[in-house]
XYZ file of C-alpha atoms in Angstrom:
79
model
C 0.082 0.050 0.132
C 2.821 2.390 0.740
C 3.522 5.117 3.174
C 0.039 5.754 5.187
C -0.388 9.692 5.494
C -3.613 9.843 6.822
C -5.805 7.985 9.104
C -9.818 8.488 9.148
C -12.453 7.077 11.840
C -16.259 7.480 12.603
C -17.353 8.557 15.639
C -18.210 5.153 16.705
C -14.767 4.055 15.865
C -16.127 1.007 14.019
C -15.250 2.106 10.191
C -11.927 3.211 9.852
C -9.689 4.440 6.801
C -6.446 5.421 5.524
C -4.716 7.097 2.843
C -1.101 6.263 1.330
C 1.200 7.226 -0.906
C 3.238 4.352 -2.784
C 6.826 3.518 -2.130
C 7.642 5.009 -5.575
C 5.834 8.242 -4.792
C 4.088 7.888 -8.053
C 0.302 6.968 -7.093
C -2.198 7.400 -4.226
C -3.902 4.340 -2.455
C -6.833 4.025 0.210
C -8.437 1.259 2.202
C -11.650 1.331 4.273
C -12.024 -1.175 6.706
C -15.353 -2.111 9.050
C -15.882 -4.375 12.209
C -17.345 -7.622 11.608
C -19.586 -9.277 14.252
C -16.733 -10.518 16.097
C -15.293 -7.024 16.302
C -12.242 -7.310 14.018
C -11.761 -5.090 11.298
C -11.664 -6.233 7.707
C -10.975 -4.725 4.345
C -14.578 -3.046 3.288
C -13.440 -1.024 0.188
C -10.162 -0.042 -1.357
C -8.809 2.173 -4.163
C -5.436 2.220 -5.951
C -3.409 4.073 -8.677
C -4.981 7.630 -8.105
C -2.793 9.951 -9.617
C -3.310 12.865 -6.963
C -4.416 13.377 -2.852
C -7.313 15.105 -4.074
C -9.008 12.894 -6.618
C -7.686 10.034 -3.730
C -9.780 12.118 -0.997
C -12.899 12.430 -3.054
C -12.893 8.717 -3.946
C -12.331 7.873 -0.379
C -15.065 9.915 0.822
C -17.475 8.158 -1.216
C -16.157 4.763 0.023
C -16.407 5.808 3.491
C -19.954 7.122 2.962
C -21.120 3.874 1.332
C -19.272 1.525 3.910
C -21.501 3.473 6.489
C -24.593 3.115 4.851
C -24.375 -0.346 3.746
C -26.331 -3.265 5.383
C -23.752 -5.327 4.005
C -22.185 -7.752 6.618
C -18.325 -7.888 6.599
C -17.890 -12.015 7.187
C -15.011 -12.972 9.375
C -12.050 -14.289 7.265
C -11.754 -18.002 6.882
C -7.754 -18.448 8.094
């Protein structure tokens, strides 16, 4: 994912996300994590290869809003 630049969370702290710059510094990525029924964070959405921080922030905010309003349950991983 690269070097994490910013972290975000909702008030309940059950939805978090981060924005990162790739190691080469040529593109931006983000990931949104949501707690599952067991209380563990799991990836809910991600985006990669954005050209600038502004574009990344717009897509990240859409992803955070969609994850907050989604009723889809994040299932525990089957490790």
